[in-house]
Coordinates of C-alpha atoms in Angstrom, one line a residue:
X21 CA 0.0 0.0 0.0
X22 CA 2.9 2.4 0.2
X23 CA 2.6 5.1 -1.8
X24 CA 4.7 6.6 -4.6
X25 CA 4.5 10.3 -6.9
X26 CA 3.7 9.2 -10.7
X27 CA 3.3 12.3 -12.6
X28 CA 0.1 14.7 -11.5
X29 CA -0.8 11.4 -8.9
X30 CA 0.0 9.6 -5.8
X31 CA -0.4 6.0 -6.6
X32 CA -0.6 2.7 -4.9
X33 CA 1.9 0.2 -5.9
X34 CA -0.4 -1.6 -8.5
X35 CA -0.6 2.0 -9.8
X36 CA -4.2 3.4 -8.2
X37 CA -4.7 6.7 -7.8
X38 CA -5.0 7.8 -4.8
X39 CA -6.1 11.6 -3.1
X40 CA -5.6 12.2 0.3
X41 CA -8.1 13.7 2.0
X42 CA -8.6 14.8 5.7
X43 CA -7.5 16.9 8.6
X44 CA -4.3 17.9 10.5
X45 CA -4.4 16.9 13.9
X46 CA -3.5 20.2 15.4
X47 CA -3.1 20.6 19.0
X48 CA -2.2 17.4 19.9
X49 CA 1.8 16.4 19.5
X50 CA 2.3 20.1 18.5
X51 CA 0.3 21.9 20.7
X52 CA -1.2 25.7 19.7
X53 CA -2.5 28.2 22.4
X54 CA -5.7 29.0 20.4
X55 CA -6.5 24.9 20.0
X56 CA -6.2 23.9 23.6
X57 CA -6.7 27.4 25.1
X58 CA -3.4 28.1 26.7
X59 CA -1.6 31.6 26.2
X60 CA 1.9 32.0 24.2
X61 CA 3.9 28.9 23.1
X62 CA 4.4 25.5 24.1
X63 CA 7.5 25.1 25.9
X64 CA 6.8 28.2 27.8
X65 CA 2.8 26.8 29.0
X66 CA 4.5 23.3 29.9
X67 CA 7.1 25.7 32.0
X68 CA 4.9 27.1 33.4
X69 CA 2.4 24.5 34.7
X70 CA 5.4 22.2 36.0
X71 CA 6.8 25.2 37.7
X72 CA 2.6 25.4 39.3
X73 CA 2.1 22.0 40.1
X74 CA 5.5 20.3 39.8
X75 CA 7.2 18.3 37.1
X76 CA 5.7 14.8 37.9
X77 CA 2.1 15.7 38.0
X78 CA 2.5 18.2 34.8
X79 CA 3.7 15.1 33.2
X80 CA 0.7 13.1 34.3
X81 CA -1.9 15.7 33.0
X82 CA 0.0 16.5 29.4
X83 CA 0.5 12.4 29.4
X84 CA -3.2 11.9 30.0
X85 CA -4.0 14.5 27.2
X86 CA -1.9 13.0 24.6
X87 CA -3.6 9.5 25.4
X88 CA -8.0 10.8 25.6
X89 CA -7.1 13.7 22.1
X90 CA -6.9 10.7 19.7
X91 CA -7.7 7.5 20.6
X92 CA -9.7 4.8 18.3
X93 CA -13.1 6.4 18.5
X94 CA -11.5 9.7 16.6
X95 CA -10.4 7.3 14.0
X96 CA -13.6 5.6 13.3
X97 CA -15.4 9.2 13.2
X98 CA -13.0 10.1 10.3
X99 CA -13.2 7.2 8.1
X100 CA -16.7 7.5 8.5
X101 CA -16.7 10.9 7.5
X102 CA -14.4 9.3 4.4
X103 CA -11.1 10.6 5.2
X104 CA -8.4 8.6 3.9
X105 CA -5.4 11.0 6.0
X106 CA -4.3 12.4 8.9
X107 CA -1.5 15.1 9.0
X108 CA 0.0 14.9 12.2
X109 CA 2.0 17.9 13.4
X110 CA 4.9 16.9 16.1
X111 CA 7.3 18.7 18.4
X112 CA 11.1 18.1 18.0
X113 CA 10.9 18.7 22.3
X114 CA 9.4 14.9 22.2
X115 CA 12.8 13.2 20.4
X116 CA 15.7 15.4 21.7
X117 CA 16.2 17.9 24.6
X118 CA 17.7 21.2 24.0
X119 CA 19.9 19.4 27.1
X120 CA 21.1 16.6 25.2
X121 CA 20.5 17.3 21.7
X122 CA 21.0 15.0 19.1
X123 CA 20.6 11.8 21.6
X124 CA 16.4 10.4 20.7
X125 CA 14.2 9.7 23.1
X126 CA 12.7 6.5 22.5
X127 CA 9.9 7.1 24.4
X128 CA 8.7 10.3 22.9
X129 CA 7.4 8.2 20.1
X130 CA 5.2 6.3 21.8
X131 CA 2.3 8.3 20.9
X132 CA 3.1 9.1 17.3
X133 CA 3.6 5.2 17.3
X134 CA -0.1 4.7 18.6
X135 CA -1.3 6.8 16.3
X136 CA 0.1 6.1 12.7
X137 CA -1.2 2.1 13.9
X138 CA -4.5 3.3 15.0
X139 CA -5.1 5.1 11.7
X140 CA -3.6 2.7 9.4
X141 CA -6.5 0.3 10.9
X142 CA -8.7 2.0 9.7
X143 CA -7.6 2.6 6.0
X144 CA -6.2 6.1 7.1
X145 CA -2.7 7.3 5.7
X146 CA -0.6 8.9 8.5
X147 CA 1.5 12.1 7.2
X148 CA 4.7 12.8 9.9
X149 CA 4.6 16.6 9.8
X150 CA 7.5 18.1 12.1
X151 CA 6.0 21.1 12.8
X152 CA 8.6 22.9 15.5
X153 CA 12.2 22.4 15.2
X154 CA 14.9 23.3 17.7
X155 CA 15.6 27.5 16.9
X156 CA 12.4 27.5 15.1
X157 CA 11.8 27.7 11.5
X158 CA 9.0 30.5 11.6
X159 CA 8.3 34.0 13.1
X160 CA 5.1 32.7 15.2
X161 CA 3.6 30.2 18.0
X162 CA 3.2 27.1 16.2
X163 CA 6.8 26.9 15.9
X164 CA 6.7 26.7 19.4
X165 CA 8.4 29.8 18.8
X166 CA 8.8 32.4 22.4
X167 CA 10.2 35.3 19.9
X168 CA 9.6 36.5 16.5
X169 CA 12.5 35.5 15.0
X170 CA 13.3 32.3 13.0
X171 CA 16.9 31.2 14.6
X172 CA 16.6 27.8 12.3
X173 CA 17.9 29.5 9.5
X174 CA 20.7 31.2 11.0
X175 CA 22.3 28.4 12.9
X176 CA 23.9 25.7 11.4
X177 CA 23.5 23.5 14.9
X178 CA 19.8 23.7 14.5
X179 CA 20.0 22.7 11.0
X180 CA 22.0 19.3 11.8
X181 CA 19.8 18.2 14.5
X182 CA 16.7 18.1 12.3
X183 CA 18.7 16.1 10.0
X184 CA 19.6 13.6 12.3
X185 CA 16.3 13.4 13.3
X186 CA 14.9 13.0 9.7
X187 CA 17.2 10.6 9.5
X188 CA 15.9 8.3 12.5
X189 CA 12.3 8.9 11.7
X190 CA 12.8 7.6 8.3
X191 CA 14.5 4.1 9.2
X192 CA 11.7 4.0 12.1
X193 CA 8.8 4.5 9.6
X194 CA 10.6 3.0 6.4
X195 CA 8.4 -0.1 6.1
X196 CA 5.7 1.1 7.4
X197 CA 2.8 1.4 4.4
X198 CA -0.1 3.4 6.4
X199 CA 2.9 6.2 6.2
X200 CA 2.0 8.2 3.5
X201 CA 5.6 10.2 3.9
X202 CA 7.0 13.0 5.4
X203 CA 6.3 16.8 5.7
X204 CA 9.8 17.5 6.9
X205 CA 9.9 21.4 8.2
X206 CA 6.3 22.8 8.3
X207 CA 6.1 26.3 7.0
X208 CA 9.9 27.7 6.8
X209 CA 10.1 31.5 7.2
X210 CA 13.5 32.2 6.0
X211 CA 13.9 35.9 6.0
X212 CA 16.0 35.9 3.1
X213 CA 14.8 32.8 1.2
X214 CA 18.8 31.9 0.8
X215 CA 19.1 29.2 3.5
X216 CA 16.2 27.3 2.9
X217 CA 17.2 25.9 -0.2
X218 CA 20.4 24.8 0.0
X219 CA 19.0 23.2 3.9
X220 CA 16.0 21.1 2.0
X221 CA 19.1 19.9 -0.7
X222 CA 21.0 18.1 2.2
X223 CA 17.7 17.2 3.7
X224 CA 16.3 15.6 0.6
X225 CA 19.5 13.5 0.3
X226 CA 19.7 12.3 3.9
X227 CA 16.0 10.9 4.5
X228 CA 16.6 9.1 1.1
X229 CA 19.4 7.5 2.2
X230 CA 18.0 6.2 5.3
X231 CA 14.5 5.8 3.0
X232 CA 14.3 5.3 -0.3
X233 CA 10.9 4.7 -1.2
X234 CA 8.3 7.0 1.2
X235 CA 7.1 10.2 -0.3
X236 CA 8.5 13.7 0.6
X237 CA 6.1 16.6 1.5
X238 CA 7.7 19.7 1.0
X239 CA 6.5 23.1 2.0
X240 CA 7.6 26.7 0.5
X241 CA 9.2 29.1 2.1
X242 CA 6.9 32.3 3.3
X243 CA 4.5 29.5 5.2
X244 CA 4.5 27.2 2.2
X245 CA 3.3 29.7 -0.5
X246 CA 6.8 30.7 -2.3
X247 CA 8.0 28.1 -4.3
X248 CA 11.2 30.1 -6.2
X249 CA 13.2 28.3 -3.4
X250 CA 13.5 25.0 -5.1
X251 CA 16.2 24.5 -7.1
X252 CA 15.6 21.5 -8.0
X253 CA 12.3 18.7 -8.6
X254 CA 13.4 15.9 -6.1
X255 CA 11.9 12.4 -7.5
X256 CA 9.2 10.8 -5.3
X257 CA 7.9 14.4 -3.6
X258 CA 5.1 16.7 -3.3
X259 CA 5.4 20.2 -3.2
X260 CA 2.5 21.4 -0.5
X261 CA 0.7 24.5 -0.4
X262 CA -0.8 26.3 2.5
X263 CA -4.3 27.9 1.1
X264 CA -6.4 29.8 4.0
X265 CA -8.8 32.1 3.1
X266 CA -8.2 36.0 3.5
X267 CA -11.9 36.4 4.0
X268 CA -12.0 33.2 6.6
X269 CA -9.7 34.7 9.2
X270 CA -10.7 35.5 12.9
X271 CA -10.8 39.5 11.3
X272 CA -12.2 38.2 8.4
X273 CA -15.1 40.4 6.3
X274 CA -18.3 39.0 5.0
X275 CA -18.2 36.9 2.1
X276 CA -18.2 37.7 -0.4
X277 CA -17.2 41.2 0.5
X278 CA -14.6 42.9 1.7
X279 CA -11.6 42.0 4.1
X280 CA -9.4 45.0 5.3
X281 CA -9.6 46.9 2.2
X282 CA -9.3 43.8 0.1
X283 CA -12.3 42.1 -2.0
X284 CA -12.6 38.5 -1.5
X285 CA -15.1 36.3 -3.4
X286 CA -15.1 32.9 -4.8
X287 CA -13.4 34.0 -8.2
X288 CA -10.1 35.7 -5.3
X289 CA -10.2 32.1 -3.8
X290 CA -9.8 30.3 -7.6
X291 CA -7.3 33.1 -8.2
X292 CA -5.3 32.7 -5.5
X293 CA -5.4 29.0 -5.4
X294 CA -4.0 29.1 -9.0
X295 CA -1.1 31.4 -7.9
X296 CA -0.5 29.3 -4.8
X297 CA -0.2 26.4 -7.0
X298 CA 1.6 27.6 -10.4
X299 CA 4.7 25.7 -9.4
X300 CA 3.1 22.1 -9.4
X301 CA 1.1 23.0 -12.4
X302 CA 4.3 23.8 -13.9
X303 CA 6.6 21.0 -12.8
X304 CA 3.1 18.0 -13.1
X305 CA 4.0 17.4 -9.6
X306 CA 0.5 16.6 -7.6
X307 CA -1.2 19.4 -6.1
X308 CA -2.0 18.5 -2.3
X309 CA -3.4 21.4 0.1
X310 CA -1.2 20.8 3.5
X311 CA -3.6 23.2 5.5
X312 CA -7.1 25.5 4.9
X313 CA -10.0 26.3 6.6
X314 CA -12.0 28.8 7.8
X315 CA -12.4 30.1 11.4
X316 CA -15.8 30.0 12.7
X317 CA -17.6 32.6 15.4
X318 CA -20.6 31.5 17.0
X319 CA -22.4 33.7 14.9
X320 CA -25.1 31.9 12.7
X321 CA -24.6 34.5 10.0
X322 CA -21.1 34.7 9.9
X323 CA -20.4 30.8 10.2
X324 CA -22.7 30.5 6.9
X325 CA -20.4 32.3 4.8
X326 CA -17.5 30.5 6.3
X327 CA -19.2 27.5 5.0
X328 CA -19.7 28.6 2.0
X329 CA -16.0 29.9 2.0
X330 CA -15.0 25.6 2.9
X331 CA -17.2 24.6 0.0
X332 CA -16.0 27.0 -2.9
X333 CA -12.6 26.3 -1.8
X334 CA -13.8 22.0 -2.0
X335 CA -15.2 22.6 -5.2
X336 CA -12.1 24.6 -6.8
X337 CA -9.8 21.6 -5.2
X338 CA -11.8 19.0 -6.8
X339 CA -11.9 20.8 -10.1
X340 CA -8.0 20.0 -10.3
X341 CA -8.0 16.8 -8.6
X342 CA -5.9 18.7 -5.8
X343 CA -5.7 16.6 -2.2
X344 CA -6.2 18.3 0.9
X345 CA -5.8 18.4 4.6
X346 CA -8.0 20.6 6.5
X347 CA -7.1 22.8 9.8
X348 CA -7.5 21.2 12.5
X349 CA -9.7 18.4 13.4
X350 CA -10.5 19.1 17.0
X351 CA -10.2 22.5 19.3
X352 CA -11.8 24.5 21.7
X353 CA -13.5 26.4 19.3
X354 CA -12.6 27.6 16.2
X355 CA -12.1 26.0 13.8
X356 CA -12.5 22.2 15.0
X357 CA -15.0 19.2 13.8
X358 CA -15.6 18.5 17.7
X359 CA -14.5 20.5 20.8
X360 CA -14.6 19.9 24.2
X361 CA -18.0 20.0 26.1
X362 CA -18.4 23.7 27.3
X363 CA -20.4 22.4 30.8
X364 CA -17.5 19.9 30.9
X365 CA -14.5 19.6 33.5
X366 CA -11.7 21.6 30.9
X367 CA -13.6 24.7 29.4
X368 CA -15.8 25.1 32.8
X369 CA -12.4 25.9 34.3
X370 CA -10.8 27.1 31.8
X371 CA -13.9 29.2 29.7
X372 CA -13.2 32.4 31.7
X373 CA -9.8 32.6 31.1
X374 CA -9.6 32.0 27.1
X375 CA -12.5 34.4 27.4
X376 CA -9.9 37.0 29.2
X377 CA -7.6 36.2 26.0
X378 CA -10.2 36.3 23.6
X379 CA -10.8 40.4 24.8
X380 CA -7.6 40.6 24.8
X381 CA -6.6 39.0 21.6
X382 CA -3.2 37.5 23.0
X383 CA -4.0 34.4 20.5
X384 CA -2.7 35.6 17.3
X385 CA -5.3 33.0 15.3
X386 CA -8.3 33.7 17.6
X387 CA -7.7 38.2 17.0
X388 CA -10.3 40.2 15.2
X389 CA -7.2 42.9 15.5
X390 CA -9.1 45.4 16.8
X391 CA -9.4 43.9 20.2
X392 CA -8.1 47.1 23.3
X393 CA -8.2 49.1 20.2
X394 CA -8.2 52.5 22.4
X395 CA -4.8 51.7 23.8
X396 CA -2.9 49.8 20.8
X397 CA -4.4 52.0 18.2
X398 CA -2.0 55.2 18.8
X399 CA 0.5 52.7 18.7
X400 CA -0.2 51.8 15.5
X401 CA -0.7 55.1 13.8
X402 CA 2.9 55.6 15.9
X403 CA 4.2 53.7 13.8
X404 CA 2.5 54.3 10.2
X405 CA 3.5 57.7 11.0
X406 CA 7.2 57.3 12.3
X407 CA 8.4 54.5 9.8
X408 CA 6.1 54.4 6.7
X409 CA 8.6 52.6 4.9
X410 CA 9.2 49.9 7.8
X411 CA 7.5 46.6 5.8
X412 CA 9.0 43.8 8.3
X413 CA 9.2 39.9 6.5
X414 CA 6.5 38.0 6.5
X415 CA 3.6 40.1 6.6
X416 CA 4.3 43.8 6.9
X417 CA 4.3 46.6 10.1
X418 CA 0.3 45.9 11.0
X419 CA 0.9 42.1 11.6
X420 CA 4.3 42.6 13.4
X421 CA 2.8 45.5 16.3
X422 CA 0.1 43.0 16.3
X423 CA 2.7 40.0 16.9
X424 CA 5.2 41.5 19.6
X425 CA 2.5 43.2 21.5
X426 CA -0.6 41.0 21.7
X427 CA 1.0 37.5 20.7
X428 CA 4.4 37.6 22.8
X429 CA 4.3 40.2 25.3
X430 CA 0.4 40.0 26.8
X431 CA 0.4 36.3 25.6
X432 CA 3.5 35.9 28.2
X433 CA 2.3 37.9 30.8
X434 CA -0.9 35.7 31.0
X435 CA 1.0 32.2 31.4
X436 CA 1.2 32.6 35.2
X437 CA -2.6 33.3 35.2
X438 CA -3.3 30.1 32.9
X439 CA -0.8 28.1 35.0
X440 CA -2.4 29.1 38.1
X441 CA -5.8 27.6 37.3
X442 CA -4.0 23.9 37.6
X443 CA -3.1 24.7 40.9
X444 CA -5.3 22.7 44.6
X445 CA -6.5 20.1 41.9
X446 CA -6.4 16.0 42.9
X447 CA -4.8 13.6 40.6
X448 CA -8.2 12.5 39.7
X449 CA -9.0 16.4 38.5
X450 CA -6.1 16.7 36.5
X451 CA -7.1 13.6 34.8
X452 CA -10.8 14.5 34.4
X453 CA -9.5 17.9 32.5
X454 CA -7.3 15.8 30.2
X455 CA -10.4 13.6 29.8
X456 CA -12.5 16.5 28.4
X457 CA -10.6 16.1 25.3
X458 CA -11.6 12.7 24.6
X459 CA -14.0 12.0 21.5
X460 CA -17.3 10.5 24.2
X461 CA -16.6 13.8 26.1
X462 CA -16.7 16.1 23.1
X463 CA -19.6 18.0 20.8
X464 CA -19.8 18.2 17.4
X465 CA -19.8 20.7 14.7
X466 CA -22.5 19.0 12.9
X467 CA -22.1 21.4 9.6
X468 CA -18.5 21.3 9.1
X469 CA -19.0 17.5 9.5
X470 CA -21.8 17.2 7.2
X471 CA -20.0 19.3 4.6
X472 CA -17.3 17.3 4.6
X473 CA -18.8 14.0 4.6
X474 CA -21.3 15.5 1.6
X475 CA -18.2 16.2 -0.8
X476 CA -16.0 13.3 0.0
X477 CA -19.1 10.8 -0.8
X478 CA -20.0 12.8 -3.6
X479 CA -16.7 12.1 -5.2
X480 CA -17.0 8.3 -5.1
X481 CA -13.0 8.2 -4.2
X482 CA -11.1 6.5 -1.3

C-alpha cells in the first residue's frame, strides 16, 4: 500500500490513484495556544504549569491528554466521515532535549507510534509533519516559537539536528505502508529565502538514504506559499501549499465582500489558489493542500459564509483533482470538527480565562485585530506615521505590532494566570480535565461535518 508520486498522482503500488483527503491533527503532539486554550507557546505553558504543580504531575496531565485527544473512536469518526489522512504535526521537544540534543528519546514516540497504527487500521494514511524544530523555522507560536525570530535559518547547529532526526524517523517508519511520507519542516520563514534551499538539498539526500521509497512533503518558504526556493524537482515528492482564506480569518469580512480593504469572493479564492499552485502546475508534480479552513464565530450569519468559504474552496480543489488536509480536526472552538463540552471539567475551568484572551486578543489565530483598540491603536498610527517605509518579512508593520505586543508580550504575561488555574486540583481532577478532550466527552460541529462528509461521498473516491 505504500505510496509513490507518478506524474500529477500519488499511486498505490499496482498503480491506483489515490487523493488524500482529511484533517491535521493540530493541537495534539504540536500543541497551539488557540486549540487547547493556553496563552503563548508550548515550551513556555509546559514551564509554566510544572513550575505550578511540579514536574511529575504536569507530566501526568499532558501524558493523559496526549492519550484521551486521539484515541480509536476519533479514528472511526473520520473514516466515517471518508477521510483517507491524517496530517500529524509533532514537536522536536518529544525526540531530543535542547539538554542533550542530538541523543532520541525513544519514548517520545510512543504516541506518534499509537497513532500512525491506529489510523492505518482504519484505511487512514498517517502524514509525519515536524512542525517545531529546535531555533524554530518561523516567526510565530506554532513553531513553538517564544520570539519572533526564525533562529533555524541562522544556525547551522539547529539545521543538523533536524537532519539527524529525519534521519531516524525515516529508518523507524521505512516499512511502514499506512505512512503516507513526510512533511519535513512545516512552514519555513526564511527571511531571506537563501538558507532554505540549500538546507531542503541536504535534507532531501539524507532521509533518502535512510529511506528510499516514502514520499517527501515539502512546503515553500513564506508558510509554504513561495516556491522560487527550489532549485531542483526531487523524485518521489510533493510540493505542498498552504491555502487559508483572506476572508475566513478571525478578522475576516463578509463573504463575499470585503476584508481590510481587500475584495474576497469565490473567483479571489480560484485566483489565489492558481497562484498558490503555479509551481506544481508547472513541474506535473501533484497538487495537495497541507492546510485551509475557515475560522468559525458562534455567529449563525457569519459561520454561513465560512461555509460557504470551505465549499468553494472543495469545489475549486476538486476541479484540479488537488488533495487536501483541513485545519484542524479538534479545538476549543474555532475551527475544529468537535470541541470539548463547554459544561465539561476543561472549558468550565478554563472558559473564563480564554474568554480574558479572547478580549484581549493574545491568540494571534483567535484576534479580530481590533481587540483594546483604544490603547494599541496610537500605537499603530505611531508607527505608520514614524516609519512608513518599515514593511517587516513576513507580513508587513500591522501584523508585526500585532505579533510582539498581543501575541508575545500579553500572551506571556498571561501564562502565570493560565498556570495558576492547575493549581489545589487532585490527581483524579487533573485527569478528568485531560479527559475533556476525549471524542465521548466532546460535541460536534454537525455542519463542518456534514460538509465534509457531503463532498467526500460525492466524489465516489477513497
Amino acid at each position: 500500500m505504500t505510496l509513490h508520486v507518478s506524474g500529477t498522482h500519488l499511486v498505490t503500488a499496482d498503480g491506483t490513484p489515490v487523493r488524500l483527503r482529511g484533517v491535521g491533527l493540530g493541537g495534539w503532539m504540536n500543541m497551539e495556544n488557540f486549540i487547547t486554550g493556553y496563552p503563548a507557546n508550548e515550551s513556555a505553558m509546559r514551564e509554566a504549569v510544572a513550575e505550578a504543580i511540579g514536574e511529575d504531575r504536569a507530566e501526568l496531565f499532558f501524558d493523559r491528554l496526549l492519550t484521551s485527544f486521539f484515541t480509536e473512536a476519533d479514528a472511526a469518526l473520520l473514516s466515517e466521515i471518508g477521510m483517507n489522512c491524517v496530517r500529524i504535526p509533532v514537536n522536536y521537544h518529544h525526540f531530543e532535549s535542547d539538554e542533550r540534543p542530538l541523543e532520541i528519546i525513544e519514548h517520545g514516540f510512543r504516541h506518534l507510534d499509537r497513532v500512525i497504527d491506529l489510523l492505518g487500521r482504519y484505511g487512514i494514511y498517517s502524514v509525519i509533519d515536524l512542525h517545531a524544530v529546535p531555533g524554530a523555522q518561523n516567526q510565530h507560536w506554532h513553531s513553538d516559537n517564544p520570539t519572533h525570530v526564525a533562529s533555524f535559518w541562522r544556525h547551522r547547529h539547529f539545521q543538523d539536528r533536524v537532519v539527524h532526526l529525519w534521519e531516524v524517523m525515516a529508518d523507524r517508519y521505512k516499512d511502514n505502508p499506512w505512512v503516507a511520507g513526510y512533511n519535513p519542516v512545516n512552514e519555513p520563514g526564511d527571511p531571506t529565502g537563501r538558507a532554505v534551499g540549500p538546507f531542503y538539498d541536504r535534507l532531501v539526500k539524507a532521509v533518502r538514504a535512510a529511506d528510499p521509497h516514502h514520499v517527501l512533503f515539502l512546503d515553500g518558504n513564506t508558510y509554504s506559499t513561495d516556491f522560487s526556493v527550489f532549485r531542483e524537482l526531487y523524485e518521489n515528492t510533493v510540493f505542498v501549499c498552504h491555502d487559508y482564506a483572506l476572508a475566513g480569518f478571525a478578522h475576516g469580512g463578509p463573504y463575499p465582500g470585503h476584508t481590510r480593504g481587500e475584495w474576497v469572493d469565490r473567483e479571489r479564492l480560484e485566483r489565489t489558489f492558481d497562484k498558490r499552485t503555479v509551481f506544481q502546475r508547472q513541474t506535473g508534480t501533484p497538487i495537495w493542500v497541507g492546510e485551509f479552513g475557515p475560522v468559525y464565530t458562534g455567529d449563525p450569519e457569519v459561520d454561513a459564509q465560512r461555509y460557504q468559504i470551505l465549499r468553494d474552496q472543495l469545489e475549486i480543489y476538486d476541479a484540479h483533482g488537488a488533495g487536501w488536509s483541513l485545519w484542524t480536526y479538534k479545538d476549543v472552538g474555532l475551527q475544529g470538527l468537535v470541541t470539548p463540552d463547554p459544561a465539561g471539567p476543561y472549558l468550565e475551568r478554563f472558559g473564563p480565562f480564554i474568554a480574558k484572551k479572547n478580549r484581549l486578543g493574545a491568540d494571534r489565530w483567535g484576534s479580530t485585530m481590533e481587540e483594546s483598540a483604544g490603547v494599541l491603536a496610537p500605537l499603530h498610527e505611531l508607527v505608520v506615521t514614524e516609519f512608513p517605509d518599515w514593511d517587516p518579512y513576513p507580513w508587513g508593520a500591522r501584523y508585526q505590532t500585532d505579533d510582539l505586543i498581543r501575541h508575545i508580550l500579553l500572551a506571556q504575561a498571561l501564562l502565570p494566570e493560565y498556570a495558576a488555574l492547575f493549581k489545589g486540583l487532585s490527581d483524579e481532577e487533573l485527569l478528568a480535565l485531560a479527559d475533556s478532550f476525549a471524542l465521548s466527552a466532546c460535541v460536534r460541529r454537525e455542519p463542518l461535518i456534514e460538509l465534509l462528509a457531503g463532498n467526500l461521498g460525492a466524489s465516489g473516491e477513497r
